[in-house]
Amino acid sequence: MGLFDKHLAYRDAYKAIQDAGADPFKVRFDAVHSPTEGVVDGRPTILLGTNNYLGLTFDEQAIAASVKAVQERGTGTTGSRIANGSFEAHVELEQELAKFYGRKHAMVFTTGYQANLGVLSTLVGRGDHLILDADSHASIYDASRLGQAEVIRFRHNDPEDLAKRLRRLGDAPGERLIVVEGVYSMIGDVAPLKEIAAVKRELGGYLLVDEAHSMGVLGATGRGLAEAAGVEEDVDFIVGTFSKSLGAIGGFCVSNMDDFDVMRVVCRPYMFTASLPPAVVASTITALRRMIEQPQLRDRLNHNAKRLYDGLTSLGFHTGPTASPVVATTMPDQERAIAMWNALLHAGVYLNLALPPATPDSRPLLRASVSAAHTDEQIDAVLKTFAEIGAALGVIEPLKRARA
């Protein structure tokens, strides 16, 4: 027996994917010219799988702030905030986030994954109950293992099933924390948050919403699904990330709960991880302000998302239930999913290949993430390429090409 023997099935599955000509880990960008354009293997490529929702990775003000921070503060903090202290920009970012969300408290983590890992494992533990949407992100499930709370899963986007499972708990001791996401990252569907909040009000517990893919995307000011659904008062904790709409890396949690700051001395993933480097904090603060100042970015993003979603649907592709910046196309089988992903890449369209067991319903997906920076011409070019390759592989009827 060897250390990796328990992973042999995954090794064999990965090798089969490689043998079929697909290996997302080997995609190398020779250059990235903008939020929507790069070069892969010498080919100009439209970037359609980057989660760069507002296109702020190339924002001139954010870049300038990042460069200035490197010059003045160096490349890193070389330790956690509890050990090495906080830079003034860490505190400023937390204050800006709390103000943006209208909450008393904000806490910044080094990654979005770490934010879920730290917050969930600290809020509930042994003897408590963590009630999760079945399609929750891997970071949420990993947090459940670290925290050791009883994990109860309810059917995806099913408030009635959530209510049923809460009623089964009855008067059982322990806290109850309900966790859902704003926009789910695989197929881009949106949680029925108004109904879930009503269940929470009726049956009790706390509610945490992961707005990683909905911050900057939904809501009148971009605060996410809780704002869009009008239930911010019912949401006790919001977790999010800087690696999507804000074009950087990092995570956060905001809340109005009293004693929230005790998290800083009991949350192990926060205490024992080096803090965000000055350049990232500076660009994130600037990107947050730019997002607030430019609501037209959100309007443009949603226009682009609808253009791509409606176009793929009209061509005959099997898309998700709603138009959102995550536009997923379900493939009939793994062979054609791999073939189509490869053909799209060679034709100059980069997006994400998602295969079981990473997909919600065990079917392969081609996952696109739209940006406000995409032009109508780029989206139309993508649709034309999808139509040609989809017809050639028998994913859609050739007849559909005339509708592109």
Coordinates of C-alpha atoms in Angstrom, one line a residue:
M1 CA 0.0 0.0 0.0
G2 CA 1.2 3.5 -0.8
L3 CA 0.0 6.9 0.3
F4 CA -1.7 7.6 -3.0
D5 CA -3.4 4.2 -3.4
K6 CA -6.7 5.5 -2.1
H7 CA -6.7 8.0 -4.9
L8 CA -6.0 5.5 -7.7
A9 CA -9.6 5.7 -9.1
Y10 CA -9.3 9.5 -9.4
R11 CA -5.9 9.1 -11.1
D12 CA -7.3 6.7 -13.6
A13 CA -10.3 8.9 -14.3
Y14 CA -8.0 11.9 -14.8
K15 CA -5.7 9.9 -17.1
A16 CA -8.8 9.0 -19.2
I17 CA -9.7 12.6 -19.5
Q18 CA -6.1 13.5 -20.5
D19 CA -6.1 10.6 -23.1
A20 CA -9.3 12.1 -24.6
G21 CA -7.4 15.3 -25.2
A22 CA -8.7 17.5 -22.3
D23 CA -6.6 18.7 -19.5
P24 CA -7.7 22.1 -18.0
F25 CA -4.6 22.1 -15.8
K26 CA -2.4 22.3 -18.9
V27 CA -4.0 25.3 -20.4
R28 CA -1.3 28.0 -20.4
F29 CA -2.0 31.7 -21.2
D30 CA 0.9 33.1 -23.3
A31 CA -0.6 36.5 -22.6
V32 CA -3.7 38.2 -21.1
H33 CA -4.4 41.5 -22.8
S34 CA -7.7 42.5 -21.1
P35 CA -10.5 41.0 -19.0
T36 CA -11.8 39.3 -22.2
E37 CA -8.8 38.7 -24.4
G38 CA -5.8 36.4 -24.1
V39 CA -3.4 34.2 -26.1
V40 CA -3.4 30.4 -25.6
D41 CA -0.8 28.4 -27.6
G42 CA -0.3 31.3 -29.9
R43 CA -4.0 31.7 -30.7
P44 CA -6.0 34.9 -29.9
T45 CA -8.7 33.7 -27.4
I46 CA -11.9 35.1 -26.0
L47 CA -11.8 34.6 -22.2
L48 CA -15.2 33.2 -21.1
G49 CA -14.3 31.3 -18.0
T50 CA -12.6 33.7 -15.7
N51 CA -15.3 34.9 -13.2
N52 CA -14.1 38.4 -14.0
Y53 CA -17.7 39.7 -13.7
L54 CA -17.1 43.4 -13.8
G55 CA -13.8 43.3 -15.7
L56 CA -12.0 45.2 -12.9
T57 CA -8.7 43.2 -13.2
F58 CA -7.5 45.8 -15.6
D59 CA -9.0 48.9 -14.0
E60 CA -6.4 51.6 -14.2
Q61 CA -7.2 53.0 -10.7
A62 CA -7.0 49.6 -9.1
I63 CA -3.7 48.8 -10.8
A64 CA -2.2 52.2 -9.8
A65 CA -3.3 51.6 -6.1
S66 CA -1.7 48.1 -6.2
V67 CA 1.6 49.4 -7.6
K68 CA 1.8 52.2 -5.1
A69 CA 1.1 49.8 -2.2
V70 CA 3.9 47.5 -3.3
Q71 CA 6.3 50.4 -3.5
E72 CA 5.4 51.7 -0.1
R73 CA 4.7 48.5 1.9
G74 CA 6.5 45.7 0.1
T75 CA 5.3 42.5 -1.4
G76 CA 3.7 40.8 1.7
T77 CA 2.9 40.8 5.4
T78 CA 4.9 37.6 6.1
G79 CA 2.5 36.5 8.8
S80 CA -1.0 36.6 10.3
R81 CA -2.6 39.7 11.7
I82 CA -2.7 38.3 15.2
A83 CA 1.1 37.7 15.0
N84 CA 2.4 40.4 12.7
G85 CA -0.3 43.1 13.2
S86 CA -2.6 44.8 10.8
F87 CA -1.7 47.3 8.1
E88 CA -3.9 50.4 8.1
A89 CA -5.3 49.2 4.7
H90 CA -6.6 45.9 6.3
V91 CA -8.6 48.0 8.7
E92 CA -9.7 50.4 6.0
L93 CA -11.0 47.5 3.8
E94 CA -13.0 46.1 6.7
Q95 CA -14.5 49.5 7.4
E96 CA -15.4 49.9 3.7
L97 CA -17.0 46.5 3.5
A98 CA -19.0 47.1 6.7
K99 CA -20.2 50.5 5.4
F100 CA -21.1 49.0 1.9
Y101 CA -23.2 46.2 3.5
G102 CA -24.7 48.4 6.2
R103 CA -23.3 46.1 8.9
K104 CA -21.5 46.8 12.2
H105 CA -18.7 44.2 11.6
A106 CA -16.5 43.0 8.8
M107 CA -13.6 40.5 8.8
V108 CA -11.2 39.9 5.9
F109 CA -9.7 36.6 5.1
T110 CA -6.9 35.6 2.7
T111 CA -9.1 33.6 0.3
G112 CA -12.8 33.1 -0.1
Y113 CA -12.4 29.4 0.6
Q114 CA -10.7 30.3 3.9
A115 CA -13.6 32.7 4.7
N116 CA -16.1 29.8 4.5
L117 CA -13.8 27.4 6.2
G118 CA -13.1 29.8 9.1
V119 CA -16.6 31.3 9.6
L120 CA -18.6 28.1 9.4
S121 CA -16.3 26.0 11.5
T122 CA -16.2 28.7 14.2
L123 CA -19.9 29.6 14.4
V124 CA -21.1 26.0 14.9
G125 CA -19.4 22.9 16.3
R126 CA -20.1 19.7 18.1
G127 CA -23.7 19.6 19.4
D128 CA -24.9 22.2 16.8
H129 CA -26.7 21.7 13.5
L130 CA -25.4 22.9 10.1
I131 CA -28.2 22.9 7.6
L132 CA -26.9 23.1 4.0
D133 CA -28.3 23.3 0.6
A134 CA -27.2 20.0 -1.0
D135 CA -25.4 21.8 -3.9
S136 CA -23.2 23.9 -1.5
H137 CA -19.7 24.7 -2.5
A138 CA -16.8 22.4 -1.5
S139 CA -15.5 25.1 0.9
I140 CA -18.8 24.9 2.8
Y141 CA -18.6 21.1 3.1
D142 CA -15.0 21.2 4.1
A143 CA -15.9 23.7 6.8
S144 CA -18.6 21.3 8.1
R145 CA -15.9 18.7 8.7
L146 CA -13.6 21.1 10.5
G147 CA -16.4 22.3 12.8
Q148 CA -17.8 18.9 13.6
A149 CA -21.4 20.1 13.8
E150 CA -24.2 17.7 12.7
V151 CA -24.7 18.3 9.0
I152 CA -28.2 18.2 7.6
R153 CA -28.6 18.6 3.9
F154 CA -31.9 19.8 2.3
R155 CA -32.8 19.5 -1.4
H156 CA -31.3 22.1 -3.6
N157 CA -33.3 25.3 -3.7
D158 CA -36.2 23.6 -1.8
P159 CA -37.6 25.8 1.1
E160 CA -40.2 23.2 1.9
D161 CA -37.6 20.5 2.4
L162 CA -35.6 22.9 4.6
A163 CA -38.7 23.5 6.7
K164 CA -39.3 19.7 7.0
R165 CA -35.8 19.1 8.2
L166 CA -35.9 21.9 10.7
R167 CA -39.2 20.6 12.1
R168 CA -37.6 17.2 12.6
L169 CA -35.1 18.7 14.9
G170 CA -37.8 19.8 17.2
D171 CA -36.5 20.9 20.6
A172 CA -33.1 19.2 20.1
P173 CA -30.3 21.1 21.8
G174 CA -27.7 23.1 19.8
E175 CA -27.7 26.0 17.5
R176 CA -29.0 25.9 14.0
L177 CA -27.2 27.6 11.1
I178 CA -28.8 27.6 7.6
V179 CA -26.3 28.1 4.7
V180 CA -27.2 28.9 1.1
E181 CA -25.5 30.6 -1.8
G182 CA -26.7 33.6 -3.8
V183 CA -25.7 32.4 -7.2
Y184 CA -24.6 28.8 -7.4
S185 CA -21.3 28.5 -9.2
M186 CA -21.9 25.5 -11.5
I187 CA -25.1 26.3 -13.3
G188 CA -25.8 29.9 -12.2
D189 CA -29.2 29.3 -10.6
V190 CA -30.3 31.6 -7.8
A191 CA -31.5 30.6 -4.3
P192 CA -35.2 31.3 -3.4
L193 CA -33.9 33.4 -0.6
K194 CA -37.2 35.2 0.3
E195 CA -38.8 31.8 0.9
I196 CA -35.8 30.5 2.8
A197 CA -35.8 33.6 5.0
A198 CA -39.5 33.0 5.8
V199 CA -38.7 29.5 6.9
K200 CA -35.9 30.8 9.1
R201 CA -38.3 33.4 10.7
E202 CA -40.9 30.7 11.3
L203 CA -38.7 27.9 12.7
G204 CA -35.7 29.8 14.1
G205 CA -32.0 29.5 13.6
Y206 CA -29.4 31.7 11.9
L207 CA -29.0 32.3 8.2
L208 CA -25.7 32.7 6.3
V209 CA -25.6 33.5 2.6
D210 CA -22.5 33.0 0.5
E211 CA -22.6 35.9 -2.0
A212 CA -19.4 34.9 -3.8
H213 CA -21.0 34.9 -7.2
S214 CA -23.7 37.5 -6.5
M215 CA -21.7 40.4 -5.0
G216 CA -21.6 43.1 -7.6
V217 CA -24.0 41.1 -9.8
L218 CA -27.4 41.3 -8.0
G219 CA -29.2 44.0 -6.0
A220 CA -29.8 47.7 -6.5
T221 CA -26.3 48.6 -5.2
G222 CA -24.6 45.2 -5.9
R223 CA -24.8 43.8 -2.4
G224 CA -26.1 40.5 -3.7
L225 CA -29.1 38.3 -3.5
A226 CA -30.1 39.3 0.0
E227 CA -30.5 42.9 -1.3
A228 CA -32.2 41.8 -4.5
A229 CA -34.7 39.7 -2.5
G230 CA -35.3 42.4 0.1
V231 CA -34.4 40.1 3.1
E232 CA -31.1 41.7 4.3
E233 CA -32.6 42.0 7.8
D234 CA -33.1 38.2 7.9
V235 CA -29.5 37.4 6.9
D236 CA -27.2 37.1 9.9
F237 CA -24.0 36.6 8.1
I238 CA -22.8 37.3 4.5
V239 CA -19.7 35.7 3.2
G240 CA -18.1 36.6 0.0
T241 CA -14.9 36.8 -2.1
F242 CA -12.7 39.4 -3.8
S243 CA -11.8 37.0 -6.6
K244 CA -14.9 37.5 -8.7
S245 CA -16.4 41.0 -9.1
L246 CA -13.5 42.8 -7.4
G247 CA -10.9 41.1 -9.6
A248 CA -8.4 40.2 -6.8
I249 CA -8.2 37.5 -4.2
G250 CA -9.4 37.2 -0.6
G251 CA -12.6 36.7 1.3
F252 CA -14.8 38.4 3.9
C253 CA -17.6 38.0 6.4
V254 CA -20.0 40.8 7.5
S255 CA -22.5 40.7 10.3
N256 CA -24.5 42.8 12.8
M257 CA -24.2 40.1 15.5
D258 CA -22.9 41.2 18.9
D259 CA -19.5 39.9 19.9
F260 CA -18.6 39.2 16.3
D261 CA -15.1 40.3 16.9
V262 CA -14.4 37.4 19.1
M263 CA -14.0 35.5 15.8
R264 CA -10.5 37.1 15.5
V265 CA -9.2 35.1 18.5
V266 CA -11.1 31.8 18.0
C267 CA -11.2 31.4 14.2
R268 CA -8.2 29.2 13.5
P269 CA -8.1 29.6 9.7
Y270 CA -8.0 33.4 10.3
M271 CA -5.5 33.3 13.1
F272 CA -3.0 31.0 11.5
T273 CA -2.9 32.2 7.9
A274 CA -0.7 35.1 6.6
S275 CA -2.8 38.2 5.9
L276 CA -3.5 39.6 2.5
P277 CA -0.5 41.5 0.9
P278 CA -0.7 45.3 0.7
A279 CA -1.0 45.3 -3.1
V280 CA -4.1 43.1 -3.0
V281 CA -5.8 45.0 -0.3
A282 CA -5.2 48.3 -2.1
S283 CA -6.6 47.1 -5.4
T284 CA -9.6 45.6 -3.6
I285 CA -10.5 48.8 -1.8
T286 CA -10.2 50.6 -5.1
A287 CA -12.3 48.0 -7.0
L288 CA -15.0 48.1 -4.3
R289 CA -15.2 51.9 -4.7
R290 CA -15.3 51.5 -8.5
M291 CA -18.1 49.0 -8.3
I292 CA -20.1 51.4 -6.2
E293 CA -19.4 54.4 -8.5
Q294 CA -20.2 52.5 -11.7
P295 CA -23.6 50.7 -11.5
Q296 CA -23.5 50.7 -15.3
L297 CA -21.0 47.8 -15.0
R298 CA -23.7 45.7 -13.4
D299 CA -26.2 46.7 -16.0
R300 CA -23.8 45.8 -18.8
L301 CA -22.9 42.5 -17.1
N302 CA -26.6 41.4 -17.0
H303 CA -27.1 42.5 -20.6
N304 CA -24.2 40.3 -21.7
A305 CA -25.4 37.4 -19.6
K306 CA -28.8 37.5 -21.1
R307 CA -27.4 37.8 -24.6
L308 CA -25.3 34.7 -24.2
Y309 CA -27.9 32.7 -22.3
D310 CA -30.7 33.5 -24.7
G311 CA -28.4 32.8 -27.7
L312 CA -27.4 29.4 -26.5
T313 CA -30.9 28.5 -25.6
S314 CA -32.2 29.5 -29.0
L315 CA -29.6 27.4 -30.7
G316 CA -30.9 24.3 -28.9
F317 CA -28.3 23.9 -26.1
H318 CA -29.5 22.8 -22.7
T319 CA -28.9 25.7 -20.4
G320 CA -29.6 26.4 -16.7
P321 CA -32.9 27.6 -15.2
T322 CA -32.2 31.3 -15.3
A323 CA -30.0 33.8 -17.0
S324 CA -27.1 34.8 -14.8
P325 CA -23.4 35.6 -15.3
V326 CA -22.7 31.9 -14.9
V327 CA -24.1 30.3 -18.1
A328 CA -23.8 26.5 -18.1
T329 CA -24.5 24.2 -21.0
T330 CA -25.2 20.6 -20.2
M331 CA -23.6 18.1 -22.5
P332 CA -25.1 14.8 -23.4
D333 CA -22.1 12.7 -22.4
Q334 CA -18.5 13.1 -21.2
E335 CA -17.0 12.3 -24.6
R336 CA -18.8 15.1 -26.4
A337 CA -18.2 17.5 -23.5
I338 CA -14.4 16.9 -23.8
A339 CA -14.5 17.1 -27.6
M340 CA -16.5 20.3 -27.6
W341 CA -14.3 21.9 -24.9
N342 CA -11.2 21.1 -26.9
A343 CA -12.8 22.3 -30.2
L344 CA -13.9 25.6 -28.6
L345 CA -10.4 26.2 -27.2
H346 CA -8.8 25.5 -30.5
A347 CA -11.3 27.9 -32.1
G348 CA -10.3 30.7 -29.7
V349 CA -13.0 30.4 -26.9
Y350 CA -11.8 29.6 -23.4
L351 CA -14.4 28.4 -20.8
N352 CA -14.6 25.8 -18.1
L353 CA -15.0 22.0 -18.4
A354 CA -16.9 20.6 -15.5
L355 CA -17.2 16.8 -15.1
P356 CA -18.9 14.5 -12.5
P357 CA -18.6 14.3 -9.6
A358 CA -18.0 18.1 -9.5
T359 CA -21.4 18.8 -11.3
P360 CA -24.7 19.0 -9.4
D361 CA -26.6 16.3 -11.3
S362 CA -23.7 14.1 -12.4
R363 CA -23.8 15.4 -16.0
P364 CA -20.9 17.1 -17.8
L365 CA -21.1 20.8 -18.2
L366 CA -19.4 23.6 -20.2
R367 CA -19.4 26.5 -17.9
A368 CA -19.1 30.1 -19.1
S369 CA -18.8 33.2 -16.9
V370 CA -19.7 36.4 -18.5
S371 CA -18.0 39.8 -17.9
A372 CA -19.2 43.4 -18.2
A373 CA -16.2 43.9 -20.4
H374 CA -17.4 41.5 -23.1
T375 CA -18.6 43.2 -26.3
D376 CA -21.7 42.2 -28.2
E377 CA -19.4 41.3 -31.1
Q378 CA -17.4 38.9 -28.8
I379 CA -20.6 37.2 -27.5
D380 CA -21.9 36.8 -31.0
A381 CA -18.6 35.3 -32.1
V382 CA -18.9 32.8 -29.3
L383 CA -22.4 31.9 -30.2
K384 CA -21.4 31.3 -33.8
T385 CA -18.6 29.1 -32.7
F386 CA -20.9 27.2 -30.3
A387 CA -23.4 26.7 -33.2
E388 CA -20.8 25.3 -35.6
I389 CA -19.1 23.0 -33.2
G390 CA -22.3 21.9 -31.5
A391 CA -23.8 20.9 -34.8
A392 CA -20.7 19.1 -35.9
L393 CA -20.6 17.0 -32.8
G394 CA -24.4 16.3 -32.8
V395 CA -25.0 18.2 -29.6
I396 CA -27.6 20.4 -31.4
E397 CA -29.4 19.9 -34.6
P398 CA -27.6 21.3 -37.7
L399 CA -30.9 23.0 -38.5
K400 CA -30.4 25.3 -35.5
R401 CA -27.3 27.0 -37.0
A402 CA -29.5 29.2 -39.1
R403 CA -30.8 30.8 -36.0
A404 CA -27.4 32.0 -34.7

